[in-house]
Coordinates of C-alpha atoms and ligand atoms in Angstrom, one line a residue:
X1 CA -15.7 -12.0 9.4
X2 CA -15.6 -9.0 12.4
X3 CA -13.4 -6.4 13.5
X4 CA -13.5 -5.7 17.2
X5 CA -12.2 -1.7 17.5
X6 CA -10.7 -0.6 20.2
X7 CA -8.4 2.3 21.4
X8 CA -5.8 2.0 24.1
X9 CA -4.3 5.3 23.5
X10 CA -4.2 7.7 20.5
X11 CA -1.7 10.7 21.3
X12 CA -1.9 12.8 17.9
X13 CA 1.5 12.8 17.2
X14 CA 5.1 10.8 17.5
X15 CA 7.8 13.5 17.6
X16 CA 8.9 14.0 14.4
X17 CA 12.4 12.7 15.3
X18 CA 10.9 8.7 15.8
X19 CA 11.4 9.2 20.0
X20 CA 10.8 6.3 22.4
X21 CA 12.9 3.5 21.5
X22 CA 10.2 1.0 23.2
X23 CA 7.0 -0.8 21.4
X24 CA 6.3 -1.0 25.0
X25 CA 2.0 0.1 24.5
X26 CA 1.6 -2.9 22.1
X27 CA 3.1 -5.7 24.1
X28 CA 1.6 -4.4 27.7
X29 CA -1.8 -4.1 26.1
X30 CA -1.5 -7.7 24.8
X31 CA 0.1 -9.4 27.8
X32 CA -3.2 -8.3 29.7
X33 CA -5.7 -9.2 26.8
X34 CA -4.0 -12.3 26.4
X35 CA -6.3 -12.9 22.8
X36 CA -5.9 -15.9 21.0
X37 CA -7.4 -13.6 17.8
X38 CA -4.9 -12.1 15.6
X39 CA -4.9 -8.5 16.7
X40 CA -3.8 -5.4 14.5
X41 CA -2.3 -3.1 16.0
X42 CA -2.3 0.4 14.2
X43 CA -0.2 3.5 14.9
X44 CA -1.9 6.1 13.4
X45 CA 0.7 8.6 14.7
X46 CA 3.4 7.0 12.1
X47 CA 1.1 7.1 9.1
X48 CA 0.6 10.8 9.4
X49 CA 4.8 11.0 9.8
X50 CA 5.1 8.9 6.5
X51 CA 2.4 11.0 5.0
X52 CA 4.1 13.9 5.8
X53 CA 7.5 13.0 4.1
X54 CA 6.3 11.6 1.3
X55 CA 4.4 15.3 -0.1
X56 CA 7.5 16.6 1.2
X57 CA 10.1 14.7 -0.7
X58 CA 7.8 15.0 -4.2
X59 CA 7.4 17.7 -5.7
X60 CA 4.0 17.5 -7.3
X61 CA 0.2 16.0 -5.7
X62 CA -0.3 12.5 -4.1
X63 CA -2.7 10.8 -4.3
X64 CA -3.0 7.5 -2.1
X65 CA -4.1 4.6 -3.5
X66 CA -7.1 3.5 -1.3
X67 CA -6.9 -0.4 -2.1
X68 CA -3.2 -0.7 -0.5
X69 CA -4.7 0.2 2.8
X70 CA -9.0 1.2 3.1
X71 CA -9.0 0.9 6.7
X72 CA -11.0 4.7 8.1
X73 CA -8.6 5.3 10.6
X74 CA -5.8 4.8 8.3
X75 CA -6.9 7.1 5.6
X76 CA -8.2 9.7 8.8
X77 CA -4.5 9.1 9.8
X78 CA -3.3 10.0 6.2
X79 CA -5.3 13.0 6.3
X80 CA -3.6 14.1 9.2
X81 CA -0.9 14.1 7.3
X82 CA -1.5 16.1 4.8
X83 CA -3.0 13.8 2.2
X84 CA -6.3 15.5 0.2
X85 CA -6.8 13.4 -3.1
X86 CA -7.2 9.3 -3.3
X87 CA -6.5 7.4 -6.6
X88 CA -9.7 4.6 -6.1
X89 CA -10.1 1.9 -8.0
X90 CA -13.6 1.0 -7.6
X91 CA -17.3 2.6 -6.9
X92 CA -16.7 0.7 -3.4
X93 CA -13.3 3.3 -2.6
X94 CA -15.4 6.3 -4.0
X95 CA -17.8 6.1 -1.7
X96 CA -16.0 5.2 1.1
X97 CA -13.8 8.3 0.6
X98 CA -16.5 10.6 -0.3
X99 CA -18.2 9.0 3.0
X100 CA -15.3 10.3 5.2
X101 CA -13.8 13.7 2.9
X102 CA -16.8 15.4 1.9
X103 CA -14.4 18.2 0.1
X104 CA -11.5 15.0 -1.2
X105 CA -10.1 15.0 -4.3
X106 CA -11.0 11.6 -5.7
X107 CA -9.1 10.6 -9.3
X108 CA -10.7 7.1 -10.8
X109 CA -8.0 5.2 -11.5
X110 CA -8.5 2.1 -13.0
X111 CA -8.4 1.5 -16.3
X112 CA -11.7 -1.0 -16.8
X113 CA -15.3 0.0 -15.0
X114 CA -18.5 -0.6 -14.6
X115 CA -20.9 1.9 -16.4
X116 CA -22.9 2.2 -13.1
X117 CA -19.8 2.8 -11.6
X118 CA -18.7 5.5 -14.3
X119 CA -22.2 7.0 -14.1
X120 CA -22.3 7.4 -10.5
X121 CA -18.7 8.6 -9.6
X122 CA -19.4 11.5 -12.0
X123 CA -22.8 12.4 -11.0
X124 CA -22.9 11.6 -7.5
X125 CA -19.5 12.1 -6.0
X126 CA -18.1 14.7 -8.1
X127 CA -15.3 12.8 -9.7
X128 CA -13.7 14.2 -12.7
X129 CA -10.1 12.3 -14.0
X130 CA -10.6 8.7 -15.3
X131 CA -8.2 6.8 -16.3
X132 CA -8.5 4.8 -19.6
X133 CA -5.8 2.6 -21.8
X134 CA -8.7 1.6 -24.6
X135 CA -11.1 3.7 -27.2
X136 CA -13.8 1.4 -25.8
X137 CA -12.9 2.9 -22.6
X138 CA -12.8 6.3 -23.7
X139 CA -16.6 6.0 -25.0
X140 CA -17.9 4.5 -21.9
X141 CA -16.9 7.4 -20.0
X142 CA -18.2 9.9 -22.9
X143 CA -21.8 8.1 -22.9
X144 CA -21.9 7.9 -19.1
X145 CA -21.5 11.0 -18.6
X146 CA -23.2 12.2 -21.3
X147 CA -20.3 13.7 -23.1
X148 CA -19.4 15.8 -20.4
X149 CA -16.9 18.2 -21.0
X150 CA -15.6 18.7 -17.9
X151 CA -13.2 16.1 -17.4
X152 CA -9.5 14.9 -17.0
X153 CA -8.4 11.9 -19.3
X154 CA -5.5 9.8 -18.2
X155 CA -4.5 7.6 -19.9
X156 CA -2.6 4.4 -18.7
X157 CA 1.0 2.8 -20.6
X158 CA 1.9 0.0 -20.5
X159 CA 5.3 -1.0 -18.9
X160 CA 7.6 -3.4 -20.5
X161 CA 7.7 -6.1 -17.3
X162 CA 10.6 -5.4 -15.6
X163 CA 12.7 -4.1 -12.0
X164 CA 9.2 -4.8 -8.7
X165 CA 8.7 -7.3 -6.6
X166 CA 5.0 -7.2 -7.7
X167 CA 4.5 -7.2 -11.7
X168 CA 2.1 -5.0 -13.0
X169 CA 2.7 -5.0 -16.9
X170 CA 0.4 -7.4 -19.0
X171 CA -3.0 -6.4 -17.3
X172 CA -3.5 -2.9 -17.8
X173 CA -1.7 -0.1 -20.4
X174 CA -1.8 0.8 -23.8
X175 CA 1.6 0.3 -26.4
X176 CA 3.4 3.8 -27.0
X177 CA 1.9 3.4 -30.3
X178 CA -2.0 3.0 -29.0
X179 CA -1.1 6.2 -25.8
X180 CA -0.5 8.6 -28.2
X181 CA -3.7 8.1 -30.3
X182 CA -5.5 8.0 -27.7
X183 CA -4.2 11.2 -26.0
X184 CA -5.5 12.9 -29.1
X185 CA -8.4 11.2 -28.9
X186 CA -9.5 12.0 -25.2
X187 CA -7.7 16.1 -26.6
X188 CA -10.6 16.4 -28.6
X189 CA -13.1 16.7 -25.9
X190 CA -11.2 16.6 -22.3
X191 CA -10.7 20.0 -19.9
X192 CA -7.5 18.2 -18.9
X193 CA -5.4 15.2 -20.6
X194 CA -2.4 13.3 -18.6
X195 CA -0.9 9.8 -18.9
X196 CA -0.1 7.7 -16.4
X197 CA 2.0 4.1 -15.6
X198 CA 2.7 2.1 -12.8
X199 CA 6.2 0.8 -12.5
X200 CA 4.9 -2.8 -10.8
X201 CA 4.6 -2.7 -6.7
X202 CA 8.3 -2.8 -4.2
X203 CA 10.4 -1.4 -6.9
X204 CA 13.7 -1.1 -5.8
X205 CA 15.1 0.4 -8.7
X206 CA 14.6 4.0 -9.3
X207 CA 15.4 4.0 -12.8
X208 CA 12.2 1.9 -13.6
X209 CA 10.5 5.3 -12.8
X210 CA 13.3 7.3 -15.4
X211 CA 12.6 5.1 -18.4
X212 CA 8.8 5.2 -17.7
X213 CA 9.1 8.9 -18.4
X214 CA 10.9 8.8 -21.5
X215 CA 9.2 6.5 -23.1
X216 CA 6.1 8.9 -21.8
X217 CA 7.7 11.3 -23.7
X218 CA 8.3 9.4 -26.7
X219 CA 4.6 9.1 -26.7
X220 CA 3.4 13.2 -25.6
X221 CA 5.7 14.1 -28.8
X222 CA 3.9 11.5 -31.0
X223 CA 0.8 12.5 -29.5
X224 CA 1.2 16.7 -30.3
X225 CA -0.6 17.1 -27.2
X226 CA 0.0 19.4 -24.7
X227 CA -0.4 17.5 -21.4
X228 CA -1.9 19.1 -18.2
X229 CA -1.3 15.7 -16.2
X230 CA 1.7 13.3 -15.8
X231 CA 1.2 10.8 -13.0
X232 CA 4.3 8.5 -12.4
X233 CA 2.3 5.8 -10.5
X234 CA 3.2 3.7 -7.6
X235 CA 5.8 0.9 -6.6
X236 CA 7.1 3.6 -4.5
X237 CA 9.1 0.5 -1.9
X238 CA 9.5 -0.2 1.8
X239 CA 12.4 -2.3 4.1
X240 CA 11.7 -5.6 4.4
X241 CA 14.3 -8.1 5.9
X242 CA 15.2 -9.3 2.6
X243 CA 15.3 -5.9 0.5
X244 CA 16.2 -2.8 1.5
X245 CA 15.6 -0.3 -1.0
X246 CA 17.6 3.0 -1.7
X247 CA 16.9 5.9 0.1
X248 CA 13.4 7.9 -1.2
X249 CA 15.4 11.1 -2.5
X250 CA 17.3 8.5 -5.4
X251 CA 13.5 7.6 -6.7
X252 CA 12.6 11.5 -6.0
X253 CA 16.0 12.2 -8.2
X254 CA 15.5 9.9 -11.1
X255 CA 11.7 11.6 -11.8
X256 CA 13.1 15.0 -12.0
X257 CA 15.9 13.9 -14.2
X258 CA 12.9 12.0 -16.1
X259 CA 10.3 15.0 -16.3
X260 CA 13.3 17.4 -17.0
X261 CA 13.7 15.1 -20.3
X262 CA 10.3 15.5 -21.1
X263 CA 10.2 19.0 -21.7
X264 CA 6.2 19.2 -20.7
X265 CA 4.4 22.4 -20.9
X266 CA 5.2 24.8 -17.2
X267 CA 1.3 24.5 -16.5
X268 CA 1.4 20.3 -16.3
X269 CA 1.0 18.9 -13.3
X270 CA 2.9 16.1 -11.8
X271 CA 1.1 13.4 -9.5
X272 CA 1.8 9.9 -7.6
X273 CA 0.2 7.8 -6.7
X274 CA 1.6 5.5 -3.5
X275 CA 0.0 3.0 -1.3
X276 CA 2.4 0.8 -0.1
X277 CA 5.2 4.0 0.9
X278 CA 2.4 5.2 3.1
X279 CA 1.2 2.7 5.2
X280 CA 3.5 -0.7 5.5
X281 CA 4.6 0.7 8.7
X282 CA 2.2 2.0 10.5
X283 CA 0.0 -1.2 11.3
X284 CA 1.4 -4.6 12.5
X285 CA 0.1 -7.8 13.4
X286 CA 0.1 -9.8 16.9
X287 CA -0.6 -13.5 16.3
X288 CA -0.3 -16.2 19.0
X289 CA 1.8 -19.1 18.8
X290 CA -1.0 -22.2 18.9
X291 CA 1.9 -25.6 18.0
X292 CA 5.4 -25.3 17.8
X293 CA 6.9 -28.4 15.6
X294 CA 10.8 -27.6 15.1
X295 CA 11.4 -24.4 13.3
X296 CA 7.5 -24.6 12.2
X297 CA 5.4 -22.5 14.0
X298 CA 1.4 -23.2 13.8
X299 CA -0.5 -19.2 14.0
X300 CA -3.2 -17.8 14.3
X301 CA -3.4 -15.9 11.0
X302 CA -2.4 -17.0 7.9
X303 CA -2.4 -16.5 4.1
X304 CA -6.4 -16.2 4.1
X305 CA -6.1 -13.5 6.9
X306 CA -3.4 -11.0 6.7
X307 CA -0.4 -12.8 6.3
X308 CA -1.6 -13.2 2.4
X309 CA 1.7 -11.5 0.2
X310 CA 4.0 -14.3 3.2
X311 CA 2.4 -17.0 0.9
X312 CA 3.0 -17.3 -2.8
X313 CA 5.0 -14.1 -2.5
X314 CA 7.5 -15.2 0.0
X315 CA 7.2 -11.7 1.3
X316 CA 9.3 -12.0 4.8
X317 CA 8.0 -9.8 7.3
X318 CA 9.8 -8.3 10.4
X319 CA 9.4 -10.3 13.8
X320 CA 9.4 -9.4 17.3
X321 CA 8.7 -11.9 20.0
X322 CA 5.7 -11.2 23.4
X323 CA 7.0 -14.4 25.8
X324 CA 3.2 -15.5 27.2
X325 CA 5.0 -16.0 30.6
X326 CA 9.0 -14.2 31.7
X327 CA 11.6 -13.1 29.5
X328 CA 13.4 -14.4 26.2
X329 CA 16.4 -16.0 26.5
X330 CA 16.5 -17.2 23.2
X331 CA 19.1 -16.5 20.5
X332 CA 17.8 -15.2 16.8
X333 CA 16.4 -18.5 14.6
X334 CA 14.8 -18.9 11.3
X335 CA 11.3 -20.1 11.4
X336 CA 8.4 -20.9 8.5
X337 CA 5.1 -20.2 9.9
X338 CA 1.3 -22.9 9.8
X339 CA -2.1 -20.5 9.2
X340 CA -4.7 -21.8 11.4
X341 CA -7.1 -23.3 8.0
X342 CA -7.2 -26.9 6.7
X343 CA -5.5 -26.2 3.6
X344 CA -2.0 -26.5 3.0
X345 CA -1.6 -23.9 0.8
X346 CA -1.8 -22.1 4.0
X347 CA 1.9 -21.9 4.7
X348 CA 4.3 -19.0 4.6
X349 CA 8.3 -20.2 4.1
X350 CA 9.8 -17.0 5.2
X351 CA 12.3 -17.7 7.2
X352 CA 11.3 -15.3 10.0
X353 CA 13.9 -14.4 12.7
X354 CA 12.5 -15.0 16.6
X355 CA 14.4 -16.2 19.6
X356 CA 14.8 -19.6 19.5
X357 CA 13.0 -20.2 22.8
X358 CA 9.4 -19.1 21.3
X359 CA 6.9 -22.0 21.9
X360 CA 2.3 -22.6 22.4
X361 CA 0.8 -19.6 23.7
X362 CA 4.0 -17.0 22.7
X363 CA 3.2 -13.9 20.6
X364 CA 5.0 -12.2 17.7
X365 CA 4.1 -9.3 16.3
X366 CA 4.6 -8.8 12.8
X367 CA 5.8 -5.6 11.2
X368 CA 4.9 -3.8 7.8
X369 CA 2.0 -5.1 7.7
X370 CA 0.1 -2.1 6.8
X371 CA 0.2 -2.5 3.5
X372 CA -1.9 -5.4 1.4
X373 CA -2.0 -6.7 4.8
X374 CA -5.5 -6.9 6.4
X375 CA -7.3 -5.7 3.5
X376 CA -6.7 -8.6 2.2
X377 CA -8.3 -11.3 4.4
X378 CA -10.8 -13.7 4.2
X379 CA -13.6 -15.2 6.3
X380 CA -12.5 -19.3 4.7
X381 CA -12.6 -21.7 7.6
X382 CA -14.1 -19.7 10.3
X383 CA -10.9 -17.7 10.7
X384 CA -11.6 -14.5 9.6
X385 CA -11.6 -12.6 13.5
X386 CA -9.2 -9.6 14.3
X387 CA -9.4 -7.2 17.0
X388 CA -8.2 -4.3 16.1
X389 CA -6.7 -1.8 18.2
X390 CA -4.9 1.7 18.2
X391 CA -1.4 2.2 19.8
X392 CA 0.4 5.6 20.7
X393 CA 3.9 4.0 20.5
X394 CA 6.6 4.6 17.6
X395 CA 8.1 1.1 17.8
X396 CA 11.8 1.3 16.9
X397 CA 13.3 0.3 13.8
X398 CA 12.1 -3.0 13.3
X399 CA 15.6 -4.9 13.6
X400 CA 16.5 -6.6 10.5
X401 CA 14.4 -3.6 8.5
X402 CA 17.4 -1.0 9.2
X403 CA 18.9 0.4 6.8
X404 CA 22.9 -0.9 6.6
X405 CA 22.5 -3.6 8.8
X406 CA 23.6 -6.7 8.2
X407 CA 20.5 -9.2 6.4
X408 CA 18.1 -11.6 8.3
X409 CA 19.8 -15.1 7.3
X410 CA 18.0 -17.2 4.6
Ligands
PLP1 C1 -2.0 -0.3 -6.5 C2 -2.3 0.8 -7.4 C3 -1.2 1.7 -6.9 C4 -0.5 1.6 -5.3 O1 1.0 1.2 -5.7 P1 1.8 0.6 -4.4 O2 2.8 -0.9 -4.8 O3 0.6 -0.1 -3.4 O4 2.7 2.1 -4.2 C5 -1.1 2.6 -7.3 N1 -1.5 3.0 -8.5 C6 -2.4 2.3 -9.0 C7 -3.4 2.4 -10.8 C8 -2.6 0.8 -8.5 O5 -3.0 -0.3 -8.7

């Protein structure tokens, strides 16, 4: 698996109002190179602008969830947009962020960590905040930090399955009763105590946060502990062809209502941990069509590459055709994709909307792939290579993710 990095053009900023309504620099780069490997296109200014918008909208501290897209170029773009806090889930992510940003605040937000990971994070990388959802993890953290008194200990509260496209309930999280007991145990030795939850990824229902905060309020009252950190997690949604989330203000308003109902100490900090919402729009993938059979296109990337979520999870992504020769005169039609490996699971049902004259040799730019795209790639079957480019263009809204526009067929 290898990534060749090329920078085609990289101005520092997109004008705040996404101005040039053209994606010509990506299309021009593709037509100049005519690549037969997938091309990851990063628009750093889009990531920086998304981070800046989120930070302005959220009334607290914004931690970026590194797992969503750990590409150093993406992390640097987010830092350009104002991100200074990182949610790391592994020692690999802690090392990556520390290597790039010597003074960033790194928070270890995985409820189950290896002992050496806890030790290294605390002793070598200045990590002080750790998440836990069990008494066993609390004693691991105490052991491996030598009973440190300068910790922030944050209890992960479990959620009922609910509103999100990707349900995260069931794997992590303490029940309300357990969380109250853990909060009290943490308060006995920690410098700061907190509560966190994750409503599930791509959660389009703002009331999920309000309900989670109501439960958090019950836990805090039951524990009788003064909370220092209330962390409302990630899960903030972006638009896909079949999903138009409500505007971000409604999520912020639901969080504000939930927090108001909790009666928190004035000194309590509010945190969130978005991943998808900060990076989805910043990266696209250009694939080449290697064969067309009716409404199925055989493309050179798939579920073992950057398109994992288009497989079993059935995510749909906006698409733009880059014709190998001439201009497209086609009308929109629905296509499915086969990925390049020999595995029959390497299939993406979509449907993906493309002009009906798409043909072998053409390229397709697939949008909204900055979140949970490239980071899930494998080298299976010898197809791991991608080329990465940085594009300076601000693309127009993808045709089928414009709020209020009619839904794509299918
Ligand atoms: C994955 C994850 C996030 C980010 O979730 P998004 O849905 O991408 O916003 C935040 N916090 C934790 C603990 C996670 O596991």
